[in-house]
Protein backbone atom coordinates (compact mmCIF):
# COMPACT_ATOMS: atom_id res chain seq x y z
CA UNK A 1 0.00 0.00 0.00
CA UNK A 2 2.82 2.43 0.88
CA UNK A 3 4.57 1.79 -2.44
CA UNK A 4 1.34 2.22 -4.41
CA UNK A 5 0.55 5.51 -2.65
CA UNK A 6 4.09 6.77 -3.35
CA UNK A 7 3.80 5.80 -7.02
CA UNK A 8 0.53 7.76 -7.14
CA UNK A 9 2.33 10.75 -5.60
CA UNK A 10 -0.10 11.03 -2.69
CA UNK A 11 2.05 9.77 0.18
CA UNK A 12 5.76 9.62 1.03
CA UNK A 13 6.78 7.56 4.06
CA UNK A 14 10.27 7.72 5.53
CA UNK A 15 11.84 5.47 8.15
CA UNK A 16 13.73 7.27 10.90
CA UNK A 17 16.95 5.52 11.86
CA UNK A 18 19.48 6.33 14.56
CA UNK A 19 22.68 4.30 14.51
CA UNK A 20 20.90 1.72 12.32
CA UNK A 21 18.09 1.38 14.87
CA UNK A 22 14.47 1.97 13.92
CA UNK A 23 13.44 5.16 15.74
CA UNK A 24 10.15 6.04 14.05
CA UNK A 25 8.32 7.10 10.91
CA UNK A 26 7.89 10.49 9.23
CA UNK A 27 5.39 10.83 6.39
CA UNK A 28 3.85 13.29 4.00
CA UNK A 29 0.23 12.28 3.44
CA UNK A 30 -2.71 13.64 1.48
CA UNK A 31 -0.21 15.17 -0.95
CA UNK A 32 -2.05 17.42 -3.40
CA UNK A 33 0.28 18.63 -6.15
CA UNK A 34 -2.45 20.85 -7.62
CA UNK A 35 -3.11 22.66 -4.34
CA UNK A 36 0.56 22.22 -3.34
CA UNK A 37 -0.33 20.96 0.14
CA UNK A 38 0.26 17.91 2.32
CA UNK A 39 -0.08 16.62 5.86
CA UNK A 40 3.05 15.96 7.90
CA UNK A 41 2.53 12.98 10.21
CA UNK A 42 5.02 11.16 12.38
CA UNK A 43 5.60 8.74 15.21
CA UNK A 44 8.77 8.49 17.29
CA UNK A 45 9.45 5.37 19.38
CA UNK A 46 9.48 6.09 23.13
CA UNK A 47 13.19 5.21 23.67
CA UNK A 48 14.07 8.00 21.22
CA UNK A 49 11.99 10.80 22.77
CA UNK A 50 13.69 14.01 23.92
CA UNK A 51 16.75 13.49 21.73
CA UNK A 52 15.94 15.89 18.87
CA UNK A 53 15.30 13.04 16.45
CA UNK A 54 11.76 14.11 15.58
CA UNK A 55 12.87 17.69 15.01
CA UNK A 56 15.64 16.66 12.61
CA UNK A 57 13.45 14.12 10.78
CA UNK A 58 10.69 16.74 10.36
CA UNK A 59 13.28 19.20 9.04
CA UNK A 60 14.32 16.70 6.36
CA UNK A 61 10.72 15.85 5.41
CA UNK A 62 9.88 19.56 5.16
CA UNK A 63 12.87 20.16 2.88
CA UNK A 64 11.75 17.24 0.68
CA UNK A 65 8.17 18.59 0.56
CA UNK A 66 9.19 22.14 -0.33
CA UNK A 67 12.18 21.50 -2.59
CA UNK A 68 11.50 18.14 -4.23
CA UNK A 69 7.70 18.25 -4.44
CA UNK A 70 7.42 22.07 -4.67
CA UNK A 71 4.68 22.16 -2.04
CA UNK A 72 3.70 25.47 -0.47
CA UNK A 73 1.75 24.52 2.67
CA UNK A 74 2.19 21.70 5.17
CA UNK A 75 -0.38 20.92 7.83
CA UNK A 76 -0.10 18.78 10.92
CA UNK A 77 -2.02 17.92 14.07
CA UNK A 78 -1.22 16.39 17.43
CA UNK A 79 -2.72 15.98 20.85
CA UNK A 80 -2.75 19.35 22.60
CA UNK A 81 -1.28 17.60 25.64
CA UNK A 82 1.66 16.21 23.64
CA UNK A 83 4.21 18.92 24.38
CA UNK A 84 6.98 16.97 22.60
CA UNK A 85 5.08 16.90 19.31
CA UNK A 86 4.15 20.55 19.61
CA UNK A 87 7.81 21.37 20.20
CA UNK A 88 8.92 19.40 17.11
CA UNK A 89 6.46 21.28 14.93
CA UNK A 90 7.07 24.72 16.43
CA UNK A 91 10.87 24.31 16.17
CA UNK A 92 10.31 23.70 12.47
CA UNK A 93 8.26 26.86 12.01
CA UNK A 94 4.72 25.50 12.23
CA UNK A 95 2.20 27.91 13.69
CA UNK A 96 -0.79 26.86 15.73
CA UNK A 97 -4.13 27.45 14.01
CA UNK A 98 -6.67 26.11 16.49
CA UNK A 99 -7.66 23.40 18.93
CA UNK A 100 -10.25 20.75 18.07
CA UNK A 101 -11.70 17.55 19.48
CA UNK A 102 -10.91 14.23 17.77
CA UNK A 103 -14.21 12.69 16.68
CA UNK A 104 -13.04 9.10 16.24
CA UNK A 105 -10.06 6.78 16.38
CA UNK A 106 -7.79 6.10 19.32
CA UNK A 107 -7.83 9.77 20.36
CA UNK A 108 -11.65 10.11 20.28
CA UNK A 109 -12.86 12.96 22.54
CA UNK A 110 -9.29 14.19 23.21
CA UNK A 111 -8.27 17.76 22.41
CA UNK A 112 -5.99 18.16 19.41
CA UNK A 113 -4.08 21.05 17.97
CA UNK A 114 -3.87 21.97 14.25
CA UNK A 115 -0.74 23.62 12.91
CA UNK A 116 0.40 24.90 9.54
CA UNK A 117 3.67 25.83 7.84
CA UNK A 118 3.94 28.04 4.76
CA UNK A 119 6.97 27.80 2.50
CSV table of C-alpha atoms in Angstrom, one decimal:
chain,number,residue,atom,x,y,z
A,1,UNK,CA,0.0,0.0,0.0
A,2,UNK,CA,2.8,2.4,0.9
A,3,UNK,CA,4.6,1.8,-2.4
A,4,UNK,CA,1.3,2.2,-4.4
A,5,UNK,CA,0.6,5.5,-2.6
A,6,UNK,CA,4.1,6.8,-3.4
A,7,UNK,CA,3.8,5.8,-7.0
A,8,UNK,CA,0.5,7.8,-7.1
A,9,UNK,CA,2.3,10.7,-5.6
A,10,UNK,CA,-0.1,11.0,-2.7
A,11,UNK,CA,2.1,9.8,0.2
A,12,UNK,CA,5.8,9.6,1.0
A,13,UNK,CA,6.8,7.6,4.1
A,14,UNK,CA,10.3,7.7,5.5
A,15,UNK,CA,11.8,5.5,8.2
A,16,UNK,CA,13.7,7.3,10.9
A,17,UNK,CA,17.0,5.5,11.9
A,18,UNK,CA,19.5,6.3,14.6
A,19,UNK,CA,22.7,4.3,14.5
A,20,UNK,CA,20.9,1.7,12.3
A,21,UNK,CA,18.1,1.4,14.9
A,22,UNK,CA,14.5,2.0,13.9
A,23,UNK,CA,13.4,5.2,15.7
A,24,UNK,CA,10.1,6.0,14.1
A,25,UNK,CA,8.3,7.1,10.9
A,26,UNK,CA,7.9,10.5,9.2
A,27,UNK,CA,5.4,10.8,6.4
A,28,UNK,CA,3.9,13.3,4.0
A,29,UNK,CA,0.2,12.3,3.4
A,30,UNK,CA,-2.7,13.6,1.5
A,31,UNK,CA,-0.2,15.2,-0.9
A,32,UNK,CA,-2.0,17.4,-3.4
A,33,UNK,CA,0.3,18.6,-6.2
A,34,UNK,CA,-2.5,20.8,-7.6
A,35,UNK,CA,-3.1,22.7,-4.3
A,36,UNK,CA,0.6,22.2,-3.3
A,37,UNK,CA,-0.3,21.0,0.1
A,38,UNK,CA,0.3,17.9,2.3
A,39,UNK,CA,-0.1,16.6,5.9
A,40,UNK,CA,3.1,16.0,7.9
A,41,UNK,CA,2.5,13.0,10.2
A,42,UNK,CA,5.0,11.2,12.4
A,43,UNK,CA,5.6,8.7,15.2
A,44,UNK,CA,8.8,8.5,17.3
A,45,UNK,CA,9.5,5.4,19.4
A,46,UNK,CA,9.5,6.1,23.1
A,47,UNK,CA,13.2,5.2,23.7
A,48,UNK,CA,14.1,8.0,21.2
A,49,UNK,CA,12.0,10.8,22.8
A,50,UNK,CA,13.7,14.0,23.9
A,51,UNK,CA,16.7,13.5,21.7
A,52,UNK,CA,15.9,15.9,18.9
A,53,UNK,CA,15.3,13.0,16.4
A,54,UNK,CA,11.8,14.1,15.6
A,55,UNK,CA,12.9,17.7,15.0
A,56,UNK,CA,15.6,16.7,12.6
A,57,UNK,CA,13.5,14.1,10.8
A,58,UNK,CA,10.7,16.7,10.4
A,59,UNK,CA,13.3,19.2,9.0
A,60,UNK,CA,14.3,16.7,6.4
A,61,UNK,CA,10.7,15.8,5.4
A,62,UNK,CA,9.9,19.6,5.2
A,63,UNK,CA,12.9,20.2,2.9
A,64,UNK,CA,11.7,17.2,0.7
A,65,UNK,CA,8.2,18.6,0.6
A,66,UNK,CA,9.2,22.1,-0.3
A,67,UNK,CA,12.2,21.5,-2.6
A,68,UNK,CA,11.5,18.1,-4.2
A,69,UNK,CA,7.7,18.3,-4.4
A,70,UNK,CA,7.4,22.1,-4.7
A,71,UNK,CA,4.7,22.2,-2.0
A,72,UNK,CA,3.7,25.5,-0.5
A,73,UNK,CA,1.8,24.5,2.7
A,74,UNK,CA,2.2,21.7,5.2
A,75,UNK,CA,-0.4,20.9,7.8
A,76,UNK,CA,-0.1,18.8,10.9
A,77,UNK,CA,-2.0,17.9,14.1
A,78,UNK,CA,-1.2,16.4,17.4
A,79,UNK,CA,-2.7,16.0,20.9
A,80,UNK,CA,-2.8,19.4,22.6
A,81,UNK,CA,-1.3,17.6,25.6
A,82,UNK,CA,1.7,16.2,23.6
A,83,UNK,CA,4.2,18.9,24.4
A,84,UNK,CA,7.0,17.0,22.6
A,85,UNK,CA,5.1,16.9,19.3
A,86,UNK,CA,4.1,20.6,19.6
A,87,UNK,CA,7.8,21.4,20.2
A,88,UNK,CA,8.9,19.4,17.1
A,89,UNK,CA,6.5,21.3,14.9
A,90,UNK,CA,7.1,24.7,16.4
A,91,UNK,CA,10.9,24.3,16.2
A,92,UNK,CA,10.3,23.7,12.5
A,93,UNK,CA,8.3,26.9,12.0
A,94,UNK,CA,4.7,25.5,12.2
A,95,UNK,CA,2.2,27.9,13.7
A,96,UNK,CA,-0.8,26.9,15.7
A,97,UNK,CA,-4.1,27.5,14.0
A,98,UNK,CA,-6.7,26.1,16.5
A,99,UNK,CA,-7.7,23.4,18.9
A,100,UNK,CA,-10.3,20.7,18.1
A,101,UNK,CA,-11.7,17.5,19.5
A,102,UNK,CA,-10.9,14.2,17.8
A,103,UNK,CA,-14.2,12.7,16.7
A,104,UNK,CA,-13.0,9.1,16.2
A,105,UNK,CA,-10.1,6.8,16.4
A,106,UNK,CA,-7.8,6.1,19.3
A,107,UNK,CA,-7.8,9.8,20.4
A,108,UNK,CA,-11.6,10.1,20.3
A,109,UNK,CA,-12.9,13.0,22.5
A,110,UNK,CA,-9.3,14.2,23.2
A,111,UNK,CA,-8.3,17.8,22.4
A,112,UNK,CA,-6.0,18.2,19.4
A,113,UNK,CA,-4.1,21.1,18.0
A,114,UNK,CA,-3.9,22.0,14.3
A,115,UNK,CA,-0.7,23.6,12.9
A,116,UNK,CA,0.4,24.9,9.5
A,117,UNK,CA,3.7,25.8,7.8
A,118,UNK,CA,3.9,28.0,4.8
A,119,UNK,CA,7.0,27.8,2.5
